[in-house]
CSV table of C-alpha atoms and ligand atoms in Angstrom, one decimal:
chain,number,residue,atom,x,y,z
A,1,UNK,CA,-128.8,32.5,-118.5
A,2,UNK,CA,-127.8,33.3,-115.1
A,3,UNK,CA,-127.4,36.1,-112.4
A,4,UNK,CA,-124.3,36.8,-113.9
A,5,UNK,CA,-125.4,37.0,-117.6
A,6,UNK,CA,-123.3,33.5,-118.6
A,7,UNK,CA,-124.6,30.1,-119.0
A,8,UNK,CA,-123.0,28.0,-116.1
A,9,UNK,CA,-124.9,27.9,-112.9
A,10,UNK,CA,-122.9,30.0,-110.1
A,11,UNK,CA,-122.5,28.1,-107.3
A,12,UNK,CA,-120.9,29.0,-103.6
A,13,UNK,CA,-120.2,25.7,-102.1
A,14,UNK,CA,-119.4,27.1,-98.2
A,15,UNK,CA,-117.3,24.8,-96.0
A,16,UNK,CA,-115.4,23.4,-99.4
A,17,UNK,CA,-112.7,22.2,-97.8
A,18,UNK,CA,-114.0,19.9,-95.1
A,19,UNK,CA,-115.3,16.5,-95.5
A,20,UNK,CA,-118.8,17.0,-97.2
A,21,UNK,CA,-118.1,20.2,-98.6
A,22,UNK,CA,-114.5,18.6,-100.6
A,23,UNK,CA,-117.3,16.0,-101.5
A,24,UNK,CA,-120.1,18.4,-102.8
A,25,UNK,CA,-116.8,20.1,-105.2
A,26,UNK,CA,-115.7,16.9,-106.0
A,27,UNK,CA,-119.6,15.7,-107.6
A,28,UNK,CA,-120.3,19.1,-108.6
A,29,UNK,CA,-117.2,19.5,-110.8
A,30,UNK,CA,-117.8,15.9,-112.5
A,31,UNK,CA,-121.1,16.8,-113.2
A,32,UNK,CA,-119.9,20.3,-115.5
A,33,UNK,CA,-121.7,23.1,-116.2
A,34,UNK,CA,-121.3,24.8,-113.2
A,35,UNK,CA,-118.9,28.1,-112.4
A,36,UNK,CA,-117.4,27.0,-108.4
A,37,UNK,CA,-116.6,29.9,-106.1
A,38,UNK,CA,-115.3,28.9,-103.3
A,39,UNK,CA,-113.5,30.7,-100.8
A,40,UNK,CA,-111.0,29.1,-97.9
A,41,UNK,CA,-112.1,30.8,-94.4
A,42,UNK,CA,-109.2,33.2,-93.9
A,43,UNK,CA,-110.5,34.5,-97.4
A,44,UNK,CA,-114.2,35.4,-96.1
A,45,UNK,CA,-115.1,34.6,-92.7
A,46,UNK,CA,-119.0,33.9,-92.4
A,47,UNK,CA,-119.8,34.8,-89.2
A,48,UNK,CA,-118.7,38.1,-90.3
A,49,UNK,CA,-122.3,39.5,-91.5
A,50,UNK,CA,-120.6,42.6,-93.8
A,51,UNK,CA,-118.3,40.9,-95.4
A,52,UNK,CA,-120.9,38.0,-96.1
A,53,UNK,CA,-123.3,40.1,-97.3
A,54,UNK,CA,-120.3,42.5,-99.6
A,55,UNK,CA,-119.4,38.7,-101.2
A,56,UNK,CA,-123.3,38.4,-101.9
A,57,UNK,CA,-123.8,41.4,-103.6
A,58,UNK,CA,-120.7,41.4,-105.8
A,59,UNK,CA,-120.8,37.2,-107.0
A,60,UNK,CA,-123.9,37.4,-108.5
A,61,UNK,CA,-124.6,33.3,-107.0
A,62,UNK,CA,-127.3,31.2,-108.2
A,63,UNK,CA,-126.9,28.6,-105.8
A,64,UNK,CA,-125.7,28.1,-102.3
A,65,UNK,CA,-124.4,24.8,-100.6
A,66,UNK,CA,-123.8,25.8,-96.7
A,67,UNK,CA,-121.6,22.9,-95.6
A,68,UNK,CA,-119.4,25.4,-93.7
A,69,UNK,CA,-119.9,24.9,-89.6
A,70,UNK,CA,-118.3,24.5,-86.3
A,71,UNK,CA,-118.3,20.9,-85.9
A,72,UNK,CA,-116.6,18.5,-83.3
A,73,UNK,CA,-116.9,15.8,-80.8
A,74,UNK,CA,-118.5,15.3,-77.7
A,75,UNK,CA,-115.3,16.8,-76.0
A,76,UNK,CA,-115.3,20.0,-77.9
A,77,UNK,CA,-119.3,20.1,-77.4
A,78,UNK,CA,-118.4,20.3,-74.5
A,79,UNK,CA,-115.8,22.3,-73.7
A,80,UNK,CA,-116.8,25.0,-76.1
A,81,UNK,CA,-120.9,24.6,-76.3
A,82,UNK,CA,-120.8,29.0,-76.9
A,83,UNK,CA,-118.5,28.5,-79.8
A,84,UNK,CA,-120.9,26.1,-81.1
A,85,UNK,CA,-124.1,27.7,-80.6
A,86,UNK,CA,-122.8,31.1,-81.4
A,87,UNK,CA,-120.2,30.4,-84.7
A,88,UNK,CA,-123.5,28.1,-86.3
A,89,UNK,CA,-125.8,30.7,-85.6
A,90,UNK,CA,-124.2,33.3,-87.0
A,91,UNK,CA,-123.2,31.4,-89.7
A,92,UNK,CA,-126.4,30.9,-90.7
A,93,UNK,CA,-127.7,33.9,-89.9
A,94,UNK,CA,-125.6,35.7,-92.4
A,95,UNK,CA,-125.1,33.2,-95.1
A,96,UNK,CA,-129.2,33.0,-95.5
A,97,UNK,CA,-129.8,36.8,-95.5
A,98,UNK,CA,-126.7,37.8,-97.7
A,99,UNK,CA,-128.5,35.2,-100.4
A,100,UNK,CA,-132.1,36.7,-99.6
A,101,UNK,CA,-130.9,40.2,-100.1
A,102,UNK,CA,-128.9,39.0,-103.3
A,103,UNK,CA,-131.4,37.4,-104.8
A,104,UNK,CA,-130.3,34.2,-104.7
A,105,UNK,CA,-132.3,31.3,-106.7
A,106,UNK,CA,-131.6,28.7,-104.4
A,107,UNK,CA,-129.7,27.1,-101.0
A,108,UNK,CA,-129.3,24.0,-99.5
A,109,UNK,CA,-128.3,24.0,-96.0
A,110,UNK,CA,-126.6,20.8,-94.3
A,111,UNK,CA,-128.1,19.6,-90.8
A,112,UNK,CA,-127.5,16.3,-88.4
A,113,UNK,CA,-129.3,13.7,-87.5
A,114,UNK,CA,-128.8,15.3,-83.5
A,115,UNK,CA,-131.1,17.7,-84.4
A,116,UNK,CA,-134.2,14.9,-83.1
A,117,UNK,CA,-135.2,14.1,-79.9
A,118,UNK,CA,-132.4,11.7,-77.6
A,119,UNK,CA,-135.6,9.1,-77.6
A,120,UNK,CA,-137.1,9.4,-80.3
A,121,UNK,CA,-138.9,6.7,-82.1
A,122,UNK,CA,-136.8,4.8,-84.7
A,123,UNK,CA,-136.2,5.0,-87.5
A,124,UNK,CA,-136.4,8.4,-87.3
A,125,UNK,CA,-138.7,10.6,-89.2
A,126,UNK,CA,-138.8,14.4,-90.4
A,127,UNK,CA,-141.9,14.6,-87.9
A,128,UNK,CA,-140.5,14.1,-84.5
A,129,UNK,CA,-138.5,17.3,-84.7
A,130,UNK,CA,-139.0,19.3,-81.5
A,131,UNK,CA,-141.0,16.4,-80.2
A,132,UNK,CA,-138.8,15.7,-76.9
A,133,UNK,CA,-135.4,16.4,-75.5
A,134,UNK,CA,-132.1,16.7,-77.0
A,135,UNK,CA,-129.2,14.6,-76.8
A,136,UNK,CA,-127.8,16.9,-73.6
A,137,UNK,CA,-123.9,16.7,-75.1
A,138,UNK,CA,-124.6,18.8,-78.3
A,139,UNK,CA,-127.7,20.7,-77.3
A,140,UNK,CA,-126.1,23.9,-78.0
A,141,UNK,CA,-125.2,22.6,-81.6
A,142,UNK,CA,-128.5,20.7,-81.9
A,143,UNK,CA,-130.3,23.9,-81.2
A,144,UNK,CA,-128.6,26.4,-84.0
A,145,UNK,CA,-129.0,23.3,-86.4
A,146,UNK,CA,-132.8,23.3,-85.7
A,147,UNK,CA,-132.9,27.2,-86.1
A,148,UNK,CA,-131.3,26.5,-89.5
A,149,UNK,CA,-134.4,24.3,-90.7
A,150,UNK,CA,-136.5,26.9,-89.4
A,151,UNK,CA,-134.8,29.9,-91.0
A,152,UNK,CA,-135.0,28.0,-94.3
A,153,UNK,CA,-139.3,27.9,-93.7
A,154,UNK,CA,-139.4,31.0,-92.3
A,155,UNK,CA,-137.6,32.6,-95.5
A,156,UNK,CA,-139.5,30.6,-97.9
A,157,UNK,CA,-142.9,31.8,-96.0
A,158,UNK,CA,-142.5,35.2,-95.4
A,159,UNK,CA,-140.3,35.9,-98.4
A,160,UNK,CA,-140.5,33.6,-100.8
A,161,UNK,CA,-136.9,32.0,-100.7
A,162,UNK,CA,-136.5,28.6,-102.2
A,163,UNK,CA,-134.0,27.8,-99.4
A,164,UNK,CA,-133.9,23.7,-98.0
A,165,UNK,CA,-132.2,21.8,-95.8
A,166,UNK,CA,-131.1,18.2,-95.8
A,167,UNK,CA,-130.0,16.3,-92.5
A,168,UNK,CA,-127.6,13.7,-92.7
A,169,UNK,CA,-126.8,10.4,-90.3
A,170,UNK,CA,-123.3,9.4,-89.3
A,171,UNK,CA,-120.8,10.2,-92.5
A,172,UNK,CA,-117.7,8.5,-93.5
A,173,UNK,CA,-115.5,8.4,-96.7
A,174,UNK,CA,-112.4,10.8,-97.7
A,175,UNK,CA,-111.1,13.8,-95.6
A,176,UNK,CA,-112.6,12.0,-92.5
A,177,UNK,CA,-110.5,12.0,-88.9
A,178,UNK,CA,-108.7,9.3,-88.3
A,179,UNK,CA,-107.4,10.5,-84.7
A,180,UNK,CA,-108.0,8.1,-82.2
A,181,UNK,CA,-108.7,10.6,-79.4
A,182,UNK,CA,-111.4,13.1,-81.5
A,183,UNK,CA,-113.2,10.7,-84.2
A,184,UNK,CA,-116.5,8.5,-84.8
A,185,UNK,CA,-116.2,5.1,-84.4
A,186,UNK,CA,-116.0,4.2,-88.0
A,187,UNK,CA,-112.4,5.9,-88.6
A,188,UNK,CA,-111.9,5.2,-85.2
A,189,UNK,CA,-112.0,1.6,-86.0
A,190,UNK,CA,-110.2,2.0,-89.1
A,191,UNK,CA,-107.3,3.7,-87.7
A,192,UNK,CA,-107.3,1.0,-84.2
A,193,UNK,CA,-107.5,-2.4,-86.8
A,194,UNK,CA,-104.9,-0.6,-89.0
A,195,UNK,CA,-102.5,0.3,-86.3
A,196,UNK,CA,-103.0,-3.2,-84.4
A,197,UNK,CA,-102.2,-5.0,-87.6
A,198,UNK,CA,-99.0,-2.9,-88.2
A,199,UNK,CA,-97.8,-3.7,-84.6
A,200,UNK,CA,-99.0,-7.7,-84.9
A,201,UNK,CA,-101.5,-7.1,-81.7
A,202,UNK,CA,-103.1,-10.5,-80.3
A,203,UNK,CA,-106.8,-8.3,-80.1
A,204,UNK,CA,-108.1,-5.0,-80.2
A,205,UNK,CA,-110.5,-3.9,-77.7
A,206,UNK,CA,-114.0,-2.4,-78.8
A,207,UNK,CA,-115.7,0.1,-76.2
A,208,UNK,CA,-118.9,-0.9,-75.1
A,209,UNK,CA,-121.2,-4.5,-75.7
A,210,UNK,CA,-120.5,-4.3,-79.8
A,211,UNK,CA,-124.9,-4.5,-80.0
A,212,UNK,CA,-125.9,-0.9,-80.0
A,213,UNK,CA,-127.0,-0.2,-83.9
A,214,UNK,CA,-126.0,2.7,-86.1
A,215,UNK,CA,-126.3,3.7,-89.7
A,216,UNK,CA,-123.6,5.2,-92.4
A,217,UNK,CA,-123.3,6.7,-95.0
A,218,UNK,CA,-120.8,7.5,-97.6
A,219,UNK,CA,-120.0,11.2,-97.6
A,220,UNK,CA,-120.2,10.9,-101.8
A,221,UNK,CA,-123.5,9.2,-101.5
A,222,UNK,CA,-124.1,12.4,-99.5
A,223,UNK,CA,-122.9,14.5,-102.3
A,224,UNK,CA,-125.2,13.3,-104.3
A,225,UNK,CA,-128.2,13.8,-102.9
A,226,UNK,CA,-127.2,17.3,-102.3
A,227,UNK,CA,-127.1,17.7,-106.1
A,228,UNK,CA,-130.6,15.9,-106.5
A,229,UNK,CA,-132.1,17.7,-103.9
A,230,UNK,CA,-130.9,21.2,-105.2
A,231,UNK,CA,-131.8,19.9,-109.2
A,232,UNK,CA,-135.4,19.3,-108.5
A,233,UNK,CA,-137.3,22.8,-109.7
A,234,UNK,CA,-139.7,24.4,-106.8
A,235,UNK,CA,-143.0,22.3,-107.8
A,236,UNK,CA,-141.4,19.3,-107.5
A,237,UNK,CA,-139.3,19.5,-104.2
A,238,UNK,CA,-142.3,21.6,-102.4
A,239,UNK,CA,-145.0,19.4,-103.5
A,240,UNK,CA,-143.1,16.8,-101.6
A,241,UNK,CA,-142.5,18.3,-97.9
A,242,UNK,CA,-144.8,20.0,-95.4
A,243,UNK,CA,-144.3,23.2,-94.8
A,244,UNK,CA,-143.4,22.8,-91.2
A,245,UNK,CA,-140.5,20.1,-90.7
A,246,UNK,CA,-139.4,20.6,-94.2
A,247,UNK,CA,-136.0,19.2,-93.7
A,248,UNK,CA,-134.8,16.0,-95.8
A,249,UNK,CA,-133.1,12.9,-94.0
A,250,UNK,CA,-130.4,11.1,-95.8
A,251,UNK,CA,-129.3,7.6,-95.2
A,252,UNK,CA,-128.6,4.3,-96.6
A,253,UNK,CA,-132.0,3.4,-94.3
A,254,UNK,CA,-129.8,0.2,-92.6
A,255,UNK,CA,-128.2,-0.1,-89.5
A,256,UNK,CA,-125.4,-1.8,-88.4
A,257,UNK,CA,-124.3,-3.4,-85.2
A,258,UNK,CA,-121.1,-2.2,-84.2
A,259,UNK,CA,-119.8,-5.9,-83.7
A,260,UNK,CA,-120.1,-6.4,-87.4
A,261,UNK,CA,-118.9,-3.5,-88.2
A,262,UNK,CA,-116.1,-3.8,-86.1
A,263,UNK,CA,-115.6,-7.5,-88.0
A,264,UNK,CA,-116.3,-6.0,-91.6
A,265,UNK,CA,-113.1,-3.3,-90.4
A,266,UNK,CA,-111.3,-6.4,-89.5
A,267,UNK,CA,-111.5,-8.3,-92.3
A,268,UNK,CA,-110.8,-5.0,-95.0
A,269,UNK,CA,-107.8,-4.3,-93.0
A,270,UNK,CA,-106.5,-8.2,-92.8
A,271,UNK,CA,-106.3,-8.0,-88.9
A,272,UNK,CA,-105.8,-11.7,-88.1
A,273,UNK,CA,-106.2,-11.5,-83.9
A,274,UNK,CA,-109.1,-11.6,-81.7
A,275,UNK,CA,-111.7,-8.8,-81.0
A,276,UNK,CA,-112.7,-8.5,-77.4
A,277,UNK,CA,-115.6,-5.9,-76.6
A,278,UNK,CA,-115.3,-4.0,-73.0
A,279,UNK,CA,-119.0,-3.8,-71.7
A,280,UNK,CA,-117.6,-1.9,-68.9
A,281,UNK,CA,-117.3,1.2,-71.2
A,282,UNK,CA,-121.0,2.9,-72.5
A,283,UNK,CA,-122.9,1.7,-75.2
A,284,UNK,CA,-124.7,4.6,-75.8
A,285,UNK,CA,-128.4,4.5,-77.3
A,286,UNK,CA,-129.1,1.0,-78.3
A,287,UNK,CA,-130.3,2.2,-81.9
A,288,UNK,CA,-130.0,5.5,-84.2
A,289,UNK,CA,-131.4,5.1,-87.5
A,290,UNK,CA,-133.0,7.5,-89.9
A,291,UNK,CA,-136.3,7.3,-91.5
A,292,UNK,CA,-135.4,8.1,-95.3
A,293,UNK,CA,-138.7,7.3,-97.1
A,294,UNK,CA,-138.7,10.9,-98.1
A,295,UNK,CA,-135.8,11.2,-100.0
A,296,UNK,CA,-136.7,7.9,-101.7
A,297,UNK,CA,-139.7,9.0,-102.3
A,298,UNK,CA,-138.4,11.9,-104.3
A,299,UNK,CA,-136.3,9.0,-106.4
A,300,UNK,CA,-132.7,9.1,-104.3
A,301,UNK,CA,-131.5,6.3,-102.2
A,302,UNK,CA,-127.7,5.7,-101.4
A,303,UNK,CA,-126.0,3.9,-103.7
A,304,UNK,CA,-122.4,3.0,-102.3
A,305,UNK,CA,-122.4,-0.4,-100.0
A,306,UNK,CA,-121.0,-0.4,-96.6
A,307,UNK,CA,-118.1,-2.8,-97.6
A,308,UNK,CA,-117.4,-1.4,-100.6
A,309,UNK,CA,-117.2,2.1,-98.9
A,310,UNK,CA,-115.6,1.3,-95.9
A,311,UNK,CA,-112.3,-0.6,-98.6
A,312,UNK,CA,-112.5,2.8,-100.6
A,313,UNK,CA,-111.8,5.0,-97.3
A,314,UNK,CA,-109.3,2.6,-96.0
A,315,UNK,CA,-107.7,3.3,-99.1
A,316,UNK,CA,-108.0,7.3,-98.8
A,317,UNK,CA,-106.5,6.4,-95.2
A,318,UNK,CA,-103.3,4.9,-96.6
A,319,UNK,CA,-103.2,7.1,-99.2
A,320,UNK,CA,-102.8,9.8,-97.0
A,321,UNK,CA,-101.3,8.6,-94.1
A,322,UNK,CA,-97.9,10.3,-94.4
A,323,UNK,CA,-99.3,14.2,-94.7
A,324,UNK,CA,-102.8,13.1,-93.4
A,325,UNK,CA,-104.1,15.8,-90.7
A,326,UNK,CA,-105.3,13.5,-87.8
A,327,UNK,CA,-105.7,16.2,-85.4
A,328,UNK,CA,-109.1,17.5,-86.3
A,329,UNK,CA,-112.2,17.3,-84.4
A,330,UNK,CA,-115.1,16.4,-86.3
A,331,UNK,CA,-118.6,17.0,-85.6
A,332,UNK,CA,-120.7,14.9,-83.2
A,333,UNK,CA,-123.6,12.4,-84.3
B,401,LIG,N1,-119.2,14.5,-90.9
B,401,LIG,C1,-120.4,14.0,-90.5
B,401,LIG,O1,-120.4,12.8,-90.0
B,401,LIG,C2,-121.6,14.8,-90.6
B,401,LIG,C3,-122.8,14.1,-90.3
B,401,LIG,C4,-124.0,14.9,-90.3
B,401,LIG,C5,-123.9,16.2,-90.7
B,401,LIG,N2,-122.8,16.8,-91.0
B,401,LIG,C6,-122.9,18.3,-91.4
B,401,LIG,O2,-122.2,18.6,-92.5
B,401,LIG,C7,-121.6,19.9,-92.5
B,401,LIG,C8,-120.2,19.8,-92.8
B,401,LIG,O3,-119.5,18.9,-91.9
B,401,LIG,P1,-118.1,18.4,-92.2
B,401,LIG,O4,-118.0,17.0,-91.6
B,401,LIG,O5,-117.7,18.5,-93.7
B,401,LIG,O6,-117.2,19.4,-91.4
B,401,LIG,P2,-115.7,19.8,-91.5
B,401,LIG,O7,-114.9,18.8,-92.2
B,401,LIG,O8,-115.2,20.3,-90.2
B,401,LIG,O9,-115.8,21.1,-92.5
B,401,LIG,C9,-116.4,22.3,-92.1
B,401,LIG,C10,-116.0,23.4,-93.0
B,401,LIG,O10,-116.6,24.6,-92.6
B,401,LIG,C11,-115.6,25.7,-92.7
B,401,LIG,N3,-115.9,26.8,-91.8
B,401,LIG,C12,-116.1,26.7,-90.4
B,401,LIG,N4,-116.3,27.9,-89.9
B,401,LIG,C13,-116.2,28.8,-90.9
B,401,LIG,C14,-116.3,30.2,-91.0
B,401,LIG,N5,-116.5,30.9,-89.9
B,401,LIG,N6,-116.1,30.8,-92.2
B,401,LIG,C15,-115.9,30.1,-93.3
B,401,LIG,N7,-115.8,28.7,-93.3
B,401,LIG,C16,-116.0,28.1,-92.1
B,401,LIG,C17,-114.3,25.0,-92.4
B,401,LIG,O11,-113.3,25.8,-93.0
B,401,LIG,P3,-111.7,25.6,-92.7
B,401,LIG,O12,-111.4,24.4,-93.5
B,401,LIG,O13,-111.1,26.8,-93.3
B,401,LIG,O14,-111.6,25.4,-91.2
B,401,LIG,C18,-114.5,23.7,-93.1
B,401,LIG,O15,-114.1,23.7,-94.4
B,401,LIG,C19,-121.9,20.4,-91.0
B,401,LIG,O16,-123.0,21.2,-91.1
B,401,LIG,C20,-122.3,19.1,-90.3
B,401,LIG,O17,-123.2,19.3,-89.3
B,401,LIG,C21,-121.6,16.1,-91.0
């Protein structure tokens, strides 16, 4: 039985309609049993703390998914770094005490891999949080993210709250941003090979040397370990984290250069010309990769290949090319 006296599991998946979050509905939905509420923001806007906290008390929720941020690239970042601070923050702020005060059994909230130190040792584990300095073109994100993770320990020490927090690496899959000007350089890549093919172009030209390394993930991979994390009871998942640095990365534990994955792109699309890489433009840091012998530890690893992932999100991109919404930022990793 549950808050609400039936037998499905009430769940609030915040942020439903962005990428993870239409992901987490999606998994949640095939998997049954569960009673969704999920609310667009114009319906309940979560950095507002009394309506937030009105929702709470009136839903009865068992479980929380916060997928719901301010996300964007490094040009937002960095146009609007109070916006990004100050919308997360609050976001947080209220979604975690409205679920406190309500009683809620348990919440997952979703982090970033930018939440470690710009040099810190790779692959990166849960222990070098707050071990150097940020990445200087999301600090302000970076830092609400990291007040997130602490929120979750703070709740669960002082008052008892069974509240988590997962950090993913670099996403991709369905309901990503395909813009050229404001994505990551997966759909980037998807979206330059797909548009070079349609126009017949001789090469396509790849910013930076092509050997810095990065890792990715499928956003319903993702989805999925949202649902394990959130299934295992209280013994189980706290048995398995400290109680500082509780957060759980989630990766596919392999990296990528971005020369084969700029030929893997190729190839899926059936781009025929030449890639040329411009090693005038930055590379960025030579590495980013999680350490994820956490989560596999607790029995989850990713289960969707790159290739396979990368032809399935093509597809999505096709799909949805005619009413596709290209325009959107999305956030920074
Ligand atoms: N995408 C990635 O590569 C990636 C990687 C690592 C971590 N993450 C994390 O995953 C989470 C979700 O990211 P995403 O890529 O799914 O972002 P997204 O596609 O931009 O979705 C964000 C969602 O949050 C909702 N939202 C924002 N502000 C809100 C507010 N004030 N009230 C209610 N809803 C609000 C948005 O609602 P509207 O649709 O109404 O605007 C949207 O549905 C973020 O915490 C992000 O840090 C993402």
């Amino acid at each position: 039985m549950n808050a609400a006296g039936t037998s499905q599991t009430r769940v609030f998946v915040a942020g439903h309609r962005g990428m993870v979050g239409s992901a987490l509905v999606r998994k949640l939905s095939a998997a049954g049993h569960v009673d969704l509420l999920l609310r667009r923001r114009d319906q309940l806007d979560l950095t507002r703390q009394s309506d937030v906290e009105h929702f709470f008390a009136e839903q009865k929720i068992d479980q929380v998914y916060l997928a719901a941020a301010t996300v964007g690239g490094i040009l937002a970042n960095d146009q609007y770094p109070a916006d990004f601070i100050r919308d997360n923050l609050q976001i947080q702020v209220n979604v975690l005490e409205a679920a406190r005060q309500a009683g809620v059994d348990r919440l997952l909230l979703l982090g970033s891999s930018c939440i470690y130190p710009r040099n810190a040792p790779q692959p990166m584990t849960e222990e070098s949080l707050l071990t150097g300095v940020l990445e200087l073109t999301n600090e302000p994100y970076a830092v609400a993210k990291i007040a997130g993770i602490k929120m979750c320990e703070s709740y669960r020490r002082q008052y008892g709250c069974d509240f988590r927090s997962i950090m993913p690496t670099n996403l991709y899959g369905p309901n990503d941003n395909f813009d050229l000007e404001t994505s990551h350089v997966l759909p980037a890549l998807l979206r330059r090979f797909h548009d070079a093919t349609a126009d017949n172009a001789s090469e396509v030209v790849v910013w930076g040397s092509g050997k810095p390394r990065r890792e990715f993930l499928h956003v319903d991979d993702m989805a999925d370990a949202c649902l394990v994390l959130i299934g295992m009871n209280q013994q189980e998942f706290w048995d398995e984290v400290p109680v500082r640095n509780s957060q759980v990365n989630v990766g596919t534990g392999e990296d990528i250069a971005i020369a084969d994955l700029a030929a893997m792109i190729a190839r899926i699309v059936g781009f025929q010309g030449e890639i040329r890489f411009d090693p005038s433009k930055p590379d960025g840091t030579p590495r980013k990769l999680l350490d994820v012998s956490r989560i596999h530890s607790m029995g989850w690893k990713a289960r969707i290949g790159l290739h396979e992932g990368i032809e399935q999100t093509y597809q999505w991109m096709l799909d949805s090319m005619d009413d596709v919404t290209v325009n959107q930022e999305k956030p920074e990793t």
